[in-house]
Amino acid sequence: MAAAVANGLANGHRSHLTNGQATTPFSIISNASQRRFSDIPSNIDIPVSENNIDEVVELNLEGLPDDPTELCTVLENENAAKHFWMTISLAYAKQGDISNAIEILNKGLVYLAKGPPKEKVGLYSCLCWLYLWKSRDAPRVVREGQNGDGDEPQNKDDYLKLAMGALNDASKINPSFPPLFLARGILSLLRASLQPPSKPLAPGQVEHSERDETLRQALKCFDDASRVSAGRNMMAVLGKARALFSLGRYAQALDCYQEVLSKMPHLQDPDPRVGIGCCLWQLNFFEEAKQAWQRALDLNPSSKIATILMGIYYVHESAKYSTTDPAFGPLYKKAMTTYTQKAFKLDQDLPLTCATFGNYFLLRHAWTTVESLARKSIELTDVNAVASDGWYLLARKEHYQDPPNVAKAGDFYSRADNARGGGDRGFLPAKLGMAQIQVLSDNLDGAKFSLEKIIQHSKSLEAMMLLGTLYAQDIFKSQILGLKEDKSNEIKRAVANLEAVRMSWKDSKKGLQPDSSLLICLARLYEAEQPEKSLQCLLQVEELALAEIPESDQPTDAEDEESFRAKMREMLSPQLLNNVGCFQYQAEKFDQARETLQIALTACVKTGEKDDTVDTDALVTTISYNLARTYEASNLNDEARQVYEGILERHSDYVDARTRLVYLDLYHRRDAEAGQAMLALYDLDQSNMEVRSLYGWYLSKAKRRTTNAAEDQEQRHYKHTLQHHDKHDRYALTGMGNIWLTIARDMRRDTDQEKEKRRKTYERAVEFFDKALLLDPRNAYAAHGIGIALAEDKRDFHTAVQIFQKLRDSIRDANIYINLGHIYGELKQYQRAIENYEVALTKHRANDPQILACIGRTWLLKAKQEKSVAAMKSSLEYSLRALDLAPEQIHFKFNVAFVQIQLAQLIYSLPETQRTLVDVEAAAEGLDQAIESFTGIAKAKNPPYPKHDLEQRANMGKNTMRKQLERAIQQQREYEEANAHKIEEARLIREVELKKKDDERRKREDEAAERKRKLAEERQRLAEQAREMAERKAEEEKARDEAEYTEDSETGEKIKRKKKRAMAAERSGGKRKKKGGDEDDGIVSDGEGESGTDAAPREKKKRGTRRKSADSGAGGDSADGGSSRKKRRKLARKGGERGQDKFKSSELIIDSDSEGLDGLDGVDSSSKRPGTADTGDAEDGVEKEDVVMKELGLEDSEDDQDEDDAVRSRRKKVSRRIEDDEDEDEDEEDEDEDEEDEEDEGKGGGGITGDGDGAAIGDRTGDPMAKGASEIDTQSGFVAEVQANQGLEDSD
């Protein structure tokens, strides 16, 4: 249904042209018709045509007769004008009688044929619109069983042809008549709706189908209509939007609808909001589309198209959930009852509503109602997509019936697909339906081809699932029939498609629910090749089944989570649990398999209680047998025996259980009683192939080995099986191959004739293995035999290794790893050989002396190759373990003695540096044991080697090797004693060196600690000085503040004391002007205001004031707004004869560090004169600081060196000053007079100098507190810099 929305909303129904609404003024929508025909009066007066008679014929337009013939006669007799004909026709149209309206217009055209042609243009235009109206009401196709007159129009196409004729006649008279452009556009739209959709094109190609060309023609007509109306014709814009929508240009269509809404926000008939919602839907903005349609419903609650669109929105929302999800029901109910049913009540013939409502009745199997609604949606729509939905409804109706009408369903599916373009585009649900019909028709190849094509273009998950299932069914059918066809490609395709569907479940955005049937199908496909994946699929099915258990049925008496899950699993299907247990057993997860099968037995009981029709006895028997097998795998043989015996008590003819009991007796007891049980079983059922296989295995263990095949009982048994029971028995063929392989291995090969005979015997064994592989390509045991033949006969170890490596995961038997160890040993890859032997020990062969002997032999070969004592000891260890397990085996005793001899020889041959005295003594002891063993073996009845050779080897050990080891012991003892003395001397020397280094380190640590102590003391002293300075500065600041205030002689209040300089300036009438007439040089002292008029008299210029910026210091407008000449002053000495140089204005960058240091230590810095830009000042300051730091005992440590270097680098910067390059020689009289004033006022002190840069610090006004404040500032700056340099904490 979502597809119907996507493609079918544009046209809607008869009276809804633009996304469900009409664009012609003659379309009626229930109550909207009155608004559209509001200009039609209820009565008209037709004047009488007789001369000089002023009479009229009054006509009631609301009570028009059914037959308009009399009215036409009246109009003709009275020579009525054109507008009377038009008005009466529209009155009929207002009442919905379109046929009579058309008849009146046709008669009017006949009557006006002799008149001016221009009078007929309006009638032709009106006639065209009425035909278009009839086209919307007419069926799309002729209804079945309906036979009309041949001359009468019957479907939409017939009325469109009549409309085209009327339009052409009007165009001949006046082709530029404005209403004709709009009518031609509407006609093109309706023609395009009847034309089939365009076929899919290759990328980059432009569509040139008939439908697209018609829509482009409609676009041109609407543009012309909009042009001639200067953009005021909103119906033309709506028509353009509809054409763009049909072309799939949804964004442009959305712009047009929004343009109409912005210019006519109150327009409801047609409603552009419906079109906006449709465009947003196509652009995947579903929520925004819903809002647009809801707004349309708010403005017009009776809008049927907006109502059904809201219903489709909620159908789409419900599709996001499965039918079992609680959220599905409310959404679907709201879609059907609140909206779809309401829309159906508003108009029962609206095709989109019929198609939507038909799906609901299809689910309820109301076939008659589905048929009726589907036919309406097909016959009454002018939208291909809605017609497609109707055909799809009919197809599903025929498909769902029992039995399904395959022929009709296929035909209807095909029509539904073609209505949307067919081919690669088409209607996806219809394509899937056709594939299902092909499956029902047993046309599986055709169904696969169709689905492959669908997947190629759409990646449909439904198509993938159906295609994967079809391939899987072919595979399962072939397995059941026992066909030997190669189905590997089908398996790959089935798995690929089903896994793609399975992966899509993980995407939460798609909202898909897992399907148990798909997982079970995947489990069956994975069973042969990847059983672990089969187990994963079944476990996922189990989780889905657990999730479906209703809460009311869940156990409430569980003690913990584990017991709760176990009780929950008891409610599952016993078949599912049995399969899970089998795969767990195959994966060697025996404990889990045993637990699962035990739960499955409990589930059988509960299933029998719920459903009496289930054969629980068969399920219990099968599951019990599988449970006994898990007991066997876990070495719980007594439990397994009890289960088998229980099965036989209920079913004594259960041969498999009896066979397993006999096997347990043969494997563990191997006595006469077990043999008798085997013979009894064989006599009981000799035709059972499982029994015959077990009997062959029994013969292979109990027979006497011989090189004559005719005398071999096992060979005769397998031959009898192949000849009389089953010539394709794979076990018998593999057994025959093993027999010939054993015979070939034991044959002599001294002469060429014997070698040739042995080779042919190997070839005969390979023939049996090849035949078994032809019958079963997965017969790992036959492949194993071929690998052994290649290694033993052809010496083709590399090919054999490849075969055995592929078989490791299939057989999981110790023999595979043993053979791999043999081959790697032949290839001299001893480490790999040992690893494979070790794995074989873990395969239930931990106490197998043969494997231990093989490992000992491999370690021996590795030790000889690498001359490794450790490897030789490992060889001896494994040889001893094998002897402990089988002490009666004389060849194991020989192995131990031989390894002891080899170990003694190896240790004797090694230099003293590679052996120890303990090793040599142990080798001597082992040699004695080997001599004793060889002597005893030589006296045995059947020694593994000739007696003479054994005695000779024992004598060699006594006479030669024993003496060699004695000398080796003496040499090794002397070497180790001498080496121990050297080691002791080296140790002592090393201890002395370490002690010396420790002493030096402790000394450095003590010195560093002392430096840190001194530094801490100095820091504390400096901090105390800084605190004292800060306190003194605060006191002086307080005293200066108190000195600045005095009591007013008149009022007695404290007022700020005026400076003498300021009072003198007041007495003199203002500031003194500078030489040259400049009142101000742009430099304002601390006491001046901005204006210069209200401020106190200017103080003596201070040295060290901050440098002005380029804009302010270079001069500017004076205080009175006049412009003054810019001056730049040079901060330099006036003359060298004065003790304390003065500056007019300066920006002197003072090194506060050096200044503070000089002031602190009392160093005389007065000799350093200001006025120079030499960099030597900074360098001298740094040198002085270094001297002071040394005097204070604060020399830089190694850790502080980098920090000091950075500080020195900063201090070495050149002192900068702002110099005037104009008018250097200022009037000195002003300054002299200033100095005289200061002297007259008592010379409050010139302040203390800094570090030689000449910046006189202090207030020149004579305030006694200024000097102290300046002095504190200088010292404070020093303290801050010293603290930064030395890393001190600021006490302030």
PDB file of N, CA, C and O in Angstrom, residues 24 101 169 200 310 356 369 534 648 843 1019:
ATOM      1  N   THR A  24      -9.939  22.681 -12.560  1.00  0.00           N
ATOM      2  CA  THR A  24     -10.901  23.330 -13.448  1.00  0.00           C
ATOM      3  C   THR A  24     -12.041  23.886 -12.616  1.00  0.00           C
ATOM      4  O   THR A  24     -12.381  23.361 -11.565  1.00  0.00           O
ATOM      5  N   ALA A 101     -25.893  19.587 -19.904  1.00  0.00           N
ATOM      6  CA  ALA A 101     -25.085  20.790 -20.109  1.00  0.00           C
ATOM      7  C   ALA A 101     -24.346  20.714 -21.440  1.00  0.00           C
ATOM      8  O   ALA A 101     -24.278  21.704 -22.185  1.00  0.00           O
ATOM      9  N   ASP A 169     -11.358  23.132 -32.265  1.00  0.00           N
ATOM     10  CA  ASP A 169     -12.283  24.077 -32.917  1.00  0.00           C
ATOM     11  C   ASP A 169     -12.136  25.465 -32.334  1.00  0.00           C
ATOM     12  O   ASP A 169     -12.165  26.474 -33.074  1.00  0.00           O
ATOM     13  N   PRO A 200      12.432   1.622 -18.133  1.00  0.00           N
ATOM     14  CA  PRO A 200      13.690   2.069 -17.519  1.00  0.00           C
ATOM     15  C   PRO A 200      14.764   2.304 -18.553  1.00  0.00           C
ATOM     16  O   PRO A 200      14.832   1.613 -19.577  1.00  0.00           O
ATOM     17  N   MET A 310      -4.028  10.583   5.163  1.00  0.00           N
ATOM     18  CA  MET A 310      -3.673  10.367   6.561  1.00  0.00           C
ATOM     19  C   MET A 310      -3.797   8.889   6.936  1.00  0.00           C
ATOM     20  O   MET A 310      -2.979   8.353   7.696  1.00  0.00           O
ATOM     21  N   THR A 356      -7.073   1.163  -0.795  1.00  0.00           N
ATOM     22  CA  THR A 356      -6.579   1.044   0.578  1.00  0.00           C
ATOM     23  C   THR A 356      -7.499   0.163   1.424  1.00  0.00           C
ATOM     24  O   THR A 356      -7.035  -0.705   2.174  1.00  0.00           O
ATOM     25  N   THR A 369     -16.166  -8.377  -1.340  1.00  0.00           N
ATOM     26  CA  THR A 369     -15.875  -6.961  -1.111  1.00  0.00           C
ATOM     27  C   THR A 369     -14.551  -6.562  -1.757  1.00  0.00           C
ATOM     28  O   THR A 369     -14.432  -5.473  -2.332  1.00  0.00           O
ATOM     29  N   SER A 534      25.711 -23.914  12.086  1.00  0.00           N
ATOM     30  CA  SER A 534      24.391 -24.518  12.295  1.00  0.00           C
ATOM     31  C   SER A 534      23.980 -24.382  13.753  1.00  0.00           C
ATOM     32  O   SER A 534      22.819 -24.061  14.058  1.00  0.00           O
ATOM     33  N   LEU A 648      16.653 -50.607  25.695  1.00  0.00           N
ATOM     34  CA  LEU A 648      16.382 -51.982  25.262  1.00  0.00           C
ATOM     35  C   LEU A 648      15.239 -52.606  26.069  1.00  0.00           C
ATOM     36  O   LEU A 648      14.544 -53.504  25.563  1.00  0.00           O
ATOM     37  N   LYS A 843      43.923 -36.393  22.643  1.00  0.00           N
ATOM     38  CA  LYS A 843      42.736 -36.985  22.023  1.00  0.00           C
ATOM     39  C   LYS A 843      42.452 -38.359  22.643  1.00  0.00           C
ATOM     40  O   LYS A 843      42.439 -39.385  21.958  1.00  0.00           O
ATOM     41  N   ARG A1019      65.823  31.881  50.804  1.00  0.00           N
ATOM     42  CA  ARG A1019      64.449  32.191  50.391  1.00  0.00           C
ATOM     43  C   ARG A1019      63.660  32.761  51.555  1.00  0.00           C
ATOM     44  O   ARG A1019      62.884  33.717  51.403  1.00  0.00           O
TER      45      ARG A1019
END
